[in-house]
XYZ file of C-alpha atoms in Angstrom:
684
model
C 129.925 122.832 67.416
C 131.484 119.414 68.071
C 134.308 118.403 70.563
C 136.304 115.368 69.858
C 136.628 112.945 73.270
C 139.088 110.160 73.391
C 137.302 106.579 74.674
C 139.178 102.964 74.740
C 137.670 100.520 72.795
C 137.945 97.291 74.229
C 137.026 95.458 70.209
C 140.673 96.730 69.156
C 142.533 97.760 72.785
C 143.174 101.686 70.826
C 141.575 104.880 72.222
C 139.351 106.354 69.762
C 138.726 109.484 69.631
C 134.313 109.919 68.853
C 132.503 113.085 67.931
C 130.438 114.346 70.425
C 128.146 117.651 70.955
C 129.915 120.149 72.101
C 127.912 119.622 76.497
C 129.086 116.166 76.085
C 132.757 117.464 77.761
C 131.441 119.694 80.807
C 128.719 117.297 81.012
C 131.236 114.234 81.947
C 133.181 116.479 83.995
C 129.809 117.396 86.211
C 128.729 113.879 86.286
C 132.036 112.874 87.229
C 133.403 115.531 89.681
C 133.851 116.184 93.657
C 131.174 118.729 94.248
C 128.703 116.437 95.851
C 131.531 114.436 98.408
C 132.748 118.568 99.371
C 128.861 119.394 100.063
C 129.083 116.504 102.340
C 132.119 117.110 103.478
C 130.681 118.939 106.305
C 133.734 119.095 108.612
C 135.075 121.185 105.975
C 132.231 123.270 105.471
C 131.809 123.964 109.209
C 135.230 124.685 109.688
C 135.093 127.305 106.849
C 132.096 128.731 108.152
C 133.758 129.412 111.913
C 136.343 131.045 110.260
C 134.063 132.938 108.163
C 132.379 134.647 110.896
C 134.888 135.266 113.052
C 137.069 137.477 109.685
C 133.785 139.152 109.580
C 133.514 140.237 112.688
C 136.813 141.241 112.914
C 136.445 143.668 109.811
C 133.436 144.965 111.172
C 135.129 145.739 114.680
C 136.896 147.572 112.655
C 134.174 150.031 112.001
C 134.540 148.653 107.750
C 131.972 147.526 105.475
C 132.660 143.937 104.439
C 133.450 143.213 100.648
C 134.107 139.924 100.125
C 136.004 138.272 96.883
C 135.331 133.882 96.788
C 137.964 133.198 94.234
C 136.636 128.958 93.504
C 132.965 129.417 94.360
C 131.259 125.972 92.863
C 128.177 126.203 93.983
C 128.307 129.366 96.030
C 128.239 128.559 99.712
C 131.232 130.089 100.794
C 129.582 133.653 99.869
C 126.169 132.593 101.323
C 127.676 131.965 104.453
C 129.533 135.315 104.567
C 126.202 136.676 103.379
C 124.434 135.616 107.098
C 127.734 136.117 108.571
C 127.129 140.042 108.275
C 128.942 140.614 105.011
C 128.044 143.762 103.341
C 128.518 142.402 99.375
C 130.358 139.521 97.599
C 132.026 138.851 94.905
C 131.898 135.186 93.478
C 134.525 133.956 90.658
C 134.245 130.592 88.743
C 135.374 129.805 85.989
C 133.256 126.917 85.118
C 130.265 128.017 82.902
C 128.233 125.225 84.165
C 129.332 125.473 87.614
C 128.897 129.934 87.403
C 125.491 128.640 86.574
C 124.203 126.658 88.917
C 125.905 128.961 91.627
C 123.716 132.189 90.145
C 120.457 130.033 90.591
C 121.789 128.553 93.875
C 122.403 132.208 95.252
C 118.470 133.436 93.989
C 117.074 130.229 95.539
C 118.566 130.893 98.668
C 117.351 134.466 98.600
C 121.034 136.176 98.430
C 120.787 138.292 94.850
C 121.108 141.304 95.824
C 124.112 140.663 97.824
C 126.467 138.591 95.765
C 127.849 138.974 92.114
C 128.322 135.601 90.365
C 131.669 136.635 88.111
C 132.081 133.683 84.868
C 135.983 134.886 84.913
C 139.656 133.196 85.748
C 140.375 134.706 88.492
C 143.019 136.267 86.873
C 140.887 138.453 84.667
C 138.286 139.911 87.091
C 139.143 143.726 86.897
C 138.142 146.518 89.613
C 136.962 149.656 88.922
C 133.551 151.833 88.178
C 133.152 150.194 85.084
C 135.043 146.551 86.023
C 133.468 142.861 87.503
C 134.578 145.315 91.529
C 133.646 148.156 92.237
C 136.338 148.496 94.907
C 138.730 145.773 96.283
C 137.510 143.073 98.366
C 138.791 143.347 102.481
C 138.664 139.605 103.370
C 139.436 137.066 100.834
C 137.750 133.086 100.980
C 138.818 130.359 98.495
C 139.008 126.975 98.097
C 142.172 126.180 95.128
C 143.724 123.029 96.834
C 143.393 119.634 95.627
C 145.496 116.919 97.617
C 148.942 118.469 96.741
C 147.692 121.770 98.185
C 149.039 123.889 94.815
C 148.097 121.169 92.285
C 144.974 123.928 91.042
C 146.736 126.469 91.204
C 146.452 128.092 94.289
C 150.083 129.786 94.347
C 149.458 132.150 91.342
C 145.732 133.090 92.193
C 146.995 134.361 95.507
C 149.407 136.126 93.901
C 147.312 137.937 91.543
C 144.800 138.744 93.992
C 146.961 140.364 96.600
C 148.350 142.412 93.500
C 144.813 143.389 91.681
C 142.067 142.439 93.891
C 142.343 143.179 97.764
C 143.691 145.041 100.313
C 146.678 145.353 101.764
C 146.121 143.975 105.161
C 142.651 142.298 103.893
C 141.796 139.223 106.156
C 142.192 135.377 104.352
C 140.060 132.387 105.075
C 140.877 130.130 105.521
C 144.389 132.073 106.865
C 147.360 129.795 106.450
C 147.805 126.267 105.008
C 151.238 123.844 107.116
C 152.240 120.881 105.246
C 153.742 118.038 107.142
C 155.718 115.236 105.484
C 157.297 111.952 107.068
C 160.136 109.648 105.804
C 158.610 105.980 106.172
C 160.137 102.554 104.401
C 157.789 100.570 102.982
C 157.848 97.660 100.680
C 154.124 98.232 99.993
C 154.397 101.787 98.158
C 158.339 101.372 97.284
C 156.945 98.628 95.268
C 154.900 101.049 93.237
C 157.926 102.699 92.392
C 160.718 100.382 90.981
C 160.775 97.647 89.638
C 161.858 94.998 91.466
C 164.149 91.480 90.827
C 162.213 88.254 90.948
C 162.670 84.445 90.416
C 161.608 82.401 87.739
C 162.491 78.526 88.559
C 165.641 79.501 90.442
C 166.747 81.941 88.442
C 167.100 85.574 89.239
C 164.727 88.378 86.955
C 167.252 92.240 87.656
C 165.881 95.463 86.282
C 167.665 96.844 83.795
C 169.808 99.726 85.308
C 168.673 102.199 84.018
C 165.147 101.945 85.437
C 166.893 100.939 89.204
C 168.700 104.216 88.699
C 166.111 106.950 87.455
C 164.339 109.085 89.649
C 161.478 108.081 88.082
C 158.203 110.196 87.344
C 157.285 113.556 90.109
C 153.923 113.427 90.068
C 152.750 113.454 93.192
C 150.846 109.772 93.900
C 147.483 110.897 96.063
C 145.739 107.965 97.437
C 143.999 107.758 100.938
C 146.338 106.924 103.358
C 144.190 106.400 105.560
C 144.071 102.541 103.778
C 147.820 102.093 104.197
C 147.877 100.611 107.855
C 151.027 101.809 109.874
C 152.170 98.004 109.480
C 152.589 98.418 106.552
C 155.867 100.947 106.424
C 157.810 101.828 109.085
C 158.531 105.756 110.746
C 162.391 106.461 110.206
C 162.374 110.457 111.572
C 159.252 112.299 112.792
C 156.481 114.043 111.520
C 157.807 117.002 110.143
C 156.429 120.731 109.278
C 157.721 121.642 106.109
C 156.648 124.893 105.654
C 153.307 127.317 106.247
C 151.595 129.753 103.101
C 150.289 132.902 104.880
C 147.157 133.656 102.764
C 146.224 136.898 104.225
C 149.152 138.603 102.743
C 151.050 139.134 99.495
C 151.986 135.462 97.759
C 155.030 134.131 95.959
C 154.745 131.505 92.908
C 158.612 131.338 92.317
C 160.052 127.867 93.084
C 161.033 127.968 96.367
C 162.975 124.769 99.039
C 162.141 124.468 102.763
C 164.259 121.777 104.293
C 163.537 120.083 107.810
C 166.319 118.178 109.774
C 166.405 115.764 112.335
C 167.769 112.289 113.416
C 166.891 108.759 111.844
C 164.491 107.203 114.283
C 165.267 103.905 113.389
C 167.730 102.354 110.778
C 166.064 101.575 107.438
C 165.742 102.112 103.830
C 164.708 105.509 103.334
C 162.573 105.073 99.715
C 158.625 107.588 100.038
C 158.137 110.176 102.155
C 154.466 110.342 103.349
C 153.116 114.733 102.756
C 149.275 115.783 103.831
C 148.208 119.441 104.707
C 146.037 121.338 107.335
C 144.793 124.949 107.236
C 144.165 127.192 109.874
C 140.578 128.826 109.052
C 141.832 132.268 111.537
C 144.976 133.220 112.573
C 145.089 132.305 115.866
C 144.814 128.622 114.283
C 141.844 127.629 116.431
C 140.181 126.329 113.553
C 141.868 123.502 111.701
C 140.624 122.095 109.257
C 143.166 118.743 108.457
C 144.268 116.196 105.926
C 145.691 113.672 108.125
C 144.988 110.385 108.198
C 142.970 108.305 110.500
C 145.686 106.373 112.354
C 146.926 109.610 113.551
C 144.180 110.715 115.283
C 143.792 109.046 118.816
C 139.757 107.137 117.726
C 140.402 106.804 113.724
C 136.586 106.332 113.941
C 136.334 110.592 113.984
C 138.459 111.233 111.652
C 136.413 113.295 108.514
C 136.588 110.708 105.582
C 136.938 113.040 102.596
C 137.687 112.173 97.916
C 137.635 115.575 96.694
C 141.666 116.166 99.264
C 143.421 112.860 100.439
C 146.966 112.334 101.224
C 150.272 112.517 98.969
C 152.824 109.871 98.460
C 155.978 111.240 96.982
C 158.931 108.159 96.172
C 162.455 109.551 96.749
C 164.810 110.063 93.749
C 166.788 106.876 95.440
C 166.164 104.712 97.782
C 168.776 105.282 100.747
C 169.551 103.427 103.841
C 169.998 105.417 106.784
C 171.390 104.727 110.225
C 169.301 105.075 113.796
C 171.070 108.734 114.815
C 171.811 110.187 111.920
C 171.270 113.269 111.343
C 169.447 113.722 108.138
C 167.999 117.032 106.264
C 163.860 116.277 104.191
C 163.777 119.067 101.854
C 160.713 119.597 100.188
C 161.030 122.093 96.786
C 157.653 123.394 94.814
C 157.265 125.293 91.524
C 153.952 127.108 91.028
C 151.643 124.012 90.949
C 153.779 120.578 91.959
C 155.749 119.400 94.879
C 158.895 117.128 94.866
C 161.023 115.860 98.066
C 165.149 114.820 98.718
C 167.040 113.594 101.232
C 170.526 114.234 102.389
C 172.640 114.494 105.324
C 172.487 117.191 107.395
C 175.803 118.214 106.970
C 174.950 118.839 102.723
C 172.089 121.111 103.175
C 174.098 124.395 103.214
C 174.646 123.187 99.575
C 170.746 124.076 99.245
C 170.999 127.512 99.122
C 172.915 126.996 96.097
C 171.736 124.679 94.290
C 168.232 123.799 94.245
C 166.827 119.728 94.055
C 165.674 119.618 90.663
C 162.990 118.427 90.014
C 162.898 114.388 89.403
C 162.547 113.553 85.827
C 161.949 109.852 84.189
C 165.406 109.180 81.549
C 164.246 105.136 81.859
C 160.886 105.478 79.510
C 159.881 102.719 82.139
C 157.879 105.502 85.128
C 156.095 107.604 81.935
C 154.478 103.788 80.045
C 153.807 101.949 83.815
C 151.547 103.620 85.880
C 152.187 103.428 89.494
C 149.832 100.871 90.268
C 151.261 98.486 87.433
C 154.475 98.812 89.098
C 153.521 97.422 92.028
C 151.234 94.806 90.182
C 154.588 93.437 88.296
C 156.028 92.982 91.608
C 154.077 91.221 93.407
C 155.311 87.991 94.052
C 152.602 85.901 95.212
C 150.765 87.198 91.463
C 154.262 86.363 89.652
C 154.445 82.467 91.149
C 150.766 81.628 90.074
C 151.386 82.055 86.656
C 155.254 81.166 86.616
C 153.209 77.924 87.923
C 150.609 78.190 85.158
C 153.040 78.488 82.607
C 155.435 76.189 83.719
C 152.756 73.384 83.338
C 152.204 74.369 79.451
C 155.474 75.487 78.280
C 157.235 72.306 76.870
C 160.757 72.646 75.309
C 159.257 72.533 71.910
C 156.833 75.149 72.205
C 156.262 78.223 70.344
C 155.010 81.673 72.929
C 153.304 84.527 71.608
C 152.493 87.185 74.382
C 149.725 89.797 74.181
C 149.598 92.753 76.755
C 151.492 95.864 77.336
C 154.539 95.581 79.085
C 154.125 91.937 80.450
C 157.432 89.605 81.547
C 155.051 86.644 80.992
C 157.289 86.555 77.595
C 160.174 86.259 79.555
C 159.279 84.147 82.064
C 157.739 81.798 79.260
C 161.358 82.207 77.942
C 163.128 81.962 81.543
C 161.333 77.968 82.085
C 162.132 76.786 78.433
C 160.292 77.251 75.335
C 161.551 76.948 71.881
C 160.413 80.322 71.165
C 159.099 83.409 72.127
C 157.984 86.533 70.501
C 155.636 89.547 72.433
C 153.464 92.221 71.020
C 153.815 95.649 71.676
C 152.584 98.059 69.902
C 153.994 100.258 71.399
C 157.256 101.925 70.485
C 157.859 102.861 74.405
C 157.094 99.486 76.018
C 158.967 97.635 73.304
C 161.930 99.875 74.367
C 160.806 99.059 78.187
C 161.369 95.169 77.872
C 164.219 94.718 75.756
C 165.863 96.841 78.701
C 164.917 94.651 80.797
C 166.173 91.668 78.074
C 169.751 93.132 77.553
C 170.271 93.705 81.853
C 169.408 89.877 81.920
C 171.644 88.803 78.651
C 168.805 87.166 77.325
C 168.771 86.811 73.499
C 165.191 84.415 73.272
C 162.373 87.020 73.478
C 161.659 88.808 70.288
C 159.653 91.912 70.285
C 156.726 92.837 67.477
C 156.303 96.178 67.637
C 152.826 95.237 65.289
C 148.927 94.721 66.291
C 147.533 90.897 66.140
C 145.363 91.806 63.358
C 149.123 92.295 61.732
C 150.811 90.238 62.846
C 151.993 87.145 59.867
C 153.610 83.970 59.199
C 157.041 85.772 57.907
C 156.967 87.154 61.551
C 157.044 84.079 63.253
C 158.954 82.520 60.963
C 156.727 79.813 59.755
C 155.908 78.976 63.260
C 152.399 77.750 64.531
C 152.081 79.557 68.029
C 151.472 76.574 70.232
C 151.314 79.441 73.778
C 149.191 82.502 73.325
C 149.627 84.007 76.751
C 148.615 87.007 77.937
C 148.172 88.572 81.873
C 145.713 90.394 80.060
C 146.772 93.972 80.585
C 146.363 96.670 78.241
C 147.515 100.550 79.307
C 143.791 101.629 77.513
C 141.646 99.659 79.385
C 138.992 101.539 81.632
C 136.567 99.248 83.138
C 137.828 94.959 84.186
C 135.947 93.937 81.221
C 137.884 95.556 78.891
C 140.992 94.034 79.304
C 138.519 90.901 76.961
C 140.732 93.096 74.173
C 142.671 89.568 74.888
C 139.799 88.108 73.085
C 139.774 90.253 69.998
C 143.754 89.969 69.805
C 143.189 86.204 70.697
C 140.209 85.940 67.929
C 142.643 87.583 65.242
C 145.479 85.259 65.466
C 143.149 81.686 64.736
C 145.511 81.426 61.399
C 148.669 81.656 63.179
C 147.497 79.181 66.451
C 148.849 75.365 66.669
C 145.746 72.982 66.126
C 145.053 72.156 69.950
C 147.076 75.704 70.933
C 147.077 76.632 75.098
C 145.948 79.853 75.596
C 146.607 81.002 79.221
C 144.448 81.995 80.428
C 141.522 79.988 78.791
C 138.527 82.255 80.147
C 137.830 85.255 82.370
C 134.295 85.858 84.192
C 133.094 88.315 85.239
C 131.750 88.781 88.946
C 129.408 91.292 90.804
C 128.377 91.620 94.204
C 126.424 93.999 96.077
C 127.732 96.602 98.661
C 127.260 99.001 101.382
C 129.642 101.503 100.919
C 131.500 102.943 103.989
C 131.958 106.337 102.808
C 132.129 106.393 98.703
C 128.295 106.463 98.614
C 128.845 110.710 99.922
C 130.753 111.069 95.653
C 126.995 110.396 94.424
C 124.491 111.160 96.687
C 122.546 114.068 96.269
C 123.363 116.534 99.112
C 119.275 118.861 99.501
C 120.343 121.189 101.917
C 123.969 122.327 103.116
C 125.000 123.792 105.937
C 120.847 124.974 105.995
C 121.752 126.422 102.232
C 119.245 124.484 99.712
C 121.635 123.333 96.807
C 118.941 121.559 95.037
C 120.266 123.373 91.666
C 123.575 121.467 92.266
C 121.971 118.322 93.019
C 119.626 118.539 89.735
C 122.506 119.880 87.329
C 124.855 117.194 88.501
C 121.859 114.059 88.017
C 121.056 116.142 83.906
C 124.989 115.763 83.150
C 124.875 111.796 84.482
C 121.745 111.802 82.229
C 123.025 113.223 79.225
C 124.458 110.486 77.520
C 123.839 106.592 78.456
C 121.011 106.927 81.588
C 123.787 105.194 83.949
C 127.101 103.891 83.680
C 129.373 101.838 85.892
C 132.962 103.630 87.252
C 136.183 102.186 87.490
C 137.486 102.836 90.938
C 140.048 100.967 93.150
C 138.335 99.746 96.071
C 141.517 98.877 98.297
C 140.779 102.128 99.396
C 137.264 102.913 100.054
C 136.202 100.160 102.376
C 132.636 98.326 101.870
C 130.330 95.591 103.224
C 129.107 93.075 101.181
C 125.431 92.409 101.351
C 125.405 89.483 98.761
C 127.339 86.474 98.373
C 129.815 86.919 95.634
C 128.029 85.572 92.247
C 130.012 84.798 89.080
C 127.796 86.013 86.251
C 129.441 85.908 82.909
C 131.944 83.582 81.479
C 133.545 84.107 78.042
C 135.552 81.188 76.576
C 139.094 82.165 75.514
C 139.586 78.575 73.902
C 136.818 79.755 71.544
C 136.904 83.018 68.792
C 134.911 85.819 69.868
C 130.977 85.189 68.542
C 129.261 87.110 66.209
C 126.301 87.078 68.484
C 125.631 88.848 71.332
C 126.173 87.092 75.022
C 123.550 87.640 77.098
C 122.748 87.076 81.187
C 119.846 87.822 83.784
C 119.505 86.716 87.032
C 118.587 88.134 90.732
C 121.492 87.266 93.738
C 119.212 88.353 97.492
C 120.657 90.289 100.132
C 121.889 88.092 102.580
C 123.166 90.770 105.331
C 121.404 93.778 106.820
C 123.420 96.716 105.713
C 122.241 99.807 102.901
C 122.981 98.726 99.382
C 124.945 101.533 97.592
C 125.628 99.524 94.184
C 127.008 97.039 92.291
C 130.500 95.912 92.562
C 132.032 93.888 89.616
C 135.952 92.947 88.599
C 137.313 90.111 86.515
C 139.051 86.799 87.191
C 140.939 85.063 84.892
C 141.191 81.179 84.922
C 144.941 80.219 84.122
C 144.876 76.965 83.601
C 142.399 73.769 85.199
C 144.132 75.186 88.839
C 144.678 78.454 89.304
C 142.891 81.311 88.594
C 143.497 85.233 89.660
C 141.311 87.693 90.857
C 141.475 91.203 89.790
C 138.627 92.104 92.194
C 138.304 90.065 95.707
C 141.564 88.623 96.473
C 140.051 86.676 99.394
C 136.358 84.843 100.581
C 134.413 87.612 102.010
C 133.991 87.610 106.108
C 131.314 86.555 107.970
C 130.567 89.893 108.869
C 130.574 90.916 105.144
C 133.873 92.718 105.109
C 136.232 92.768 101.490
C 139.405 91.992 100.505
C 140.313 93.796 97.136
C 143.217 93.960 94.889
C 145.788 96.982 95.267
C 147.238 96.748 91.934
C 143.447 97.386 89.184
C 140.388 98.577 89.801
C 136.984 97.554 89.805
C 133.808 98.494 88.016
C 131.321 100.692 90.783
C 127.889 101.001 89.576
C 125.940 103.297 91.916
C 121.976 103.013 92.086
C 120.325 106.078 92.395
C 119.091 105.578 95.579
C 120.346 103.413 98.388
C 118.412 99.646 99.441
C 117.485 99.280 103.208
C 118.842 95.447 103.270
C 117.131 93.307 106.266
C 119.643 90.498 105.265
C 116.484 87.651 105.326
C 117.016 87.148 101.850
C 113.488 88.381 100.388
C 114.701 91.878 98.697
C 117.599 90.765 95.427
C 118.958 92.558 93.137
C 118.451 91.774 89.792
C 120.709 92.140 86.737
C 120.781 92.125 83.228
C 124.032 91.649 81.159
C 124.167 92.225 77.612
C 128.110 91.399 75.808
C 128.200 93.308 72.483
C 130.703 91.470 70.335
C 131.055 94.425 67.764
C 131.869 97.020 70.290
C 133.532 95.065 72.663
C 131.472 95.821 76.487
C 129.401 95.482 78.878
C 126.063 97.091 78.502
C 123.735 96.403 82.353
C 121.189 97.233 84.161
C 120.568 96.503 87.686
C 117.133 96.890 90.437
C 116.188 95.991 93.291
C 112.936 94.510 94.894
C 111.446 92.690 97.303
C 109.738 89.144 96.593
């Protein structure tokens, strides 16, 4: 049986549906999963182990046999903990077949096959009885069904079903309860991810469309490593509020609910964003706590546990609201069975909520459906805007005919504001076309013509017989996954060659692929083998992940927002390939190779890769490093684009004396628009 998988095609800018074998989909799921991260999360594992020991002891103290139901068992780790703690029998439920198979092998390897039964089903399909999956209901419920938003993986319906059908009344539960916390803040950085801000171009204001400004936006959570948003980037307007708790040892409801917390505003400001996280109590007394709080809430931030499978949540209020210090406010969180959303109102209106709970935010302007949150942030970046405006100003003339090629870009509007004779913009997406037209209408502009066609479809007739004198791009394309996928701009330039005027200006005029070898502070954990976890051999899991990584293309770079994942440069950054947009895409591959010596001591986990674009002779914009690497190797990365990360199979210890180096080989394949790469590390 075959399966169709979407894959970005940098040569066409499209999402191609490629036929793969039936194994491909789950191999990708395993290879890019968070299983390794969870196994390396010692704080989580230790707290679960403590909670399980305590729960087993409480049941034994009542003189009962301990029967455990472990929902979402994964590797079987928690079930093995339970048996080791004295449980008489465990039913371990795992719906993902490759993972259930791995759990079976891990349980067998550790000698627990007689005490643990792996059930490869969704928990709502598990049956109880003599001929069922479970002989009897369990009296200890162990689960790990949580995501960054707590309930996004269907925890509430799973618990609801388990209490009705799979566990005894009054059962012990690990974790025992979860509590959600939230704080109302003002943050220019975070709010820039939610709304298009007014901007200035050559002394003229460009205003966002009213429909966008008044839109509540998309309701989905923005999950990030909040520890990397320092406290000076936001202003708390209220205290950290306890929003609600769920007791997992009692029947749980998945019905929609709302919970509110009232408080006086701590300071005056603009209420824009809610920062949220949760913790879980592993025992009824609350003495064993696993917290998702960001590091800056800790007395010693360095002591905060790092994890990527559970992060923190950012929610954007439906509307920005000015609040005065001392004003009584009520923050409300609502949830259905899979998601949360927040609203703010004066405390005097709190009584109305019982009659009409806040509706889930819904985008009606389309902008929040086609622009990602980081794309909003990129469009709102004033320094970035100034760089593009300065570059455009240097090439735009009164007789310029400009064509913009980027998805949902404002550059064509900038060109019009700078006095170009005619401006055209290609938008292959109908929704993006409508969003840009909203911006034009909101600013009473009629000088930009949006064409809903691809570059290879454009004709001289579409341009009213004009030749393009300035071709502009950021470049940005919504289908791009890795930094070099934006080389689609080069293919567009090549397709448009017949419509370009002699000596036409191409902006940017070139792109450069850059690299640096790095030591990650924590991100290495997501790809590192575990071996043993809390004393249990989980080697079969490591083997399964490696087999999935090897399933197709032995190794690839993957996209990561490196501003969220601190790393240290162990080599100097280097430009390794340059792509000349003044020329058409060549027919033959472009190859380069070389070596980069280690100049700093550390453990090299891999290579970071990014693109830089030369707008003109003087102006360059980087989609990776935004300033020079510090003497200690500290890196500062763009907040708006993801970089490529190529993880080495095993880390390399660098002495920093230059005697060891990273050898690299890159091949740009014009036929597919992608870059193949290979790295080796060796001493001289």
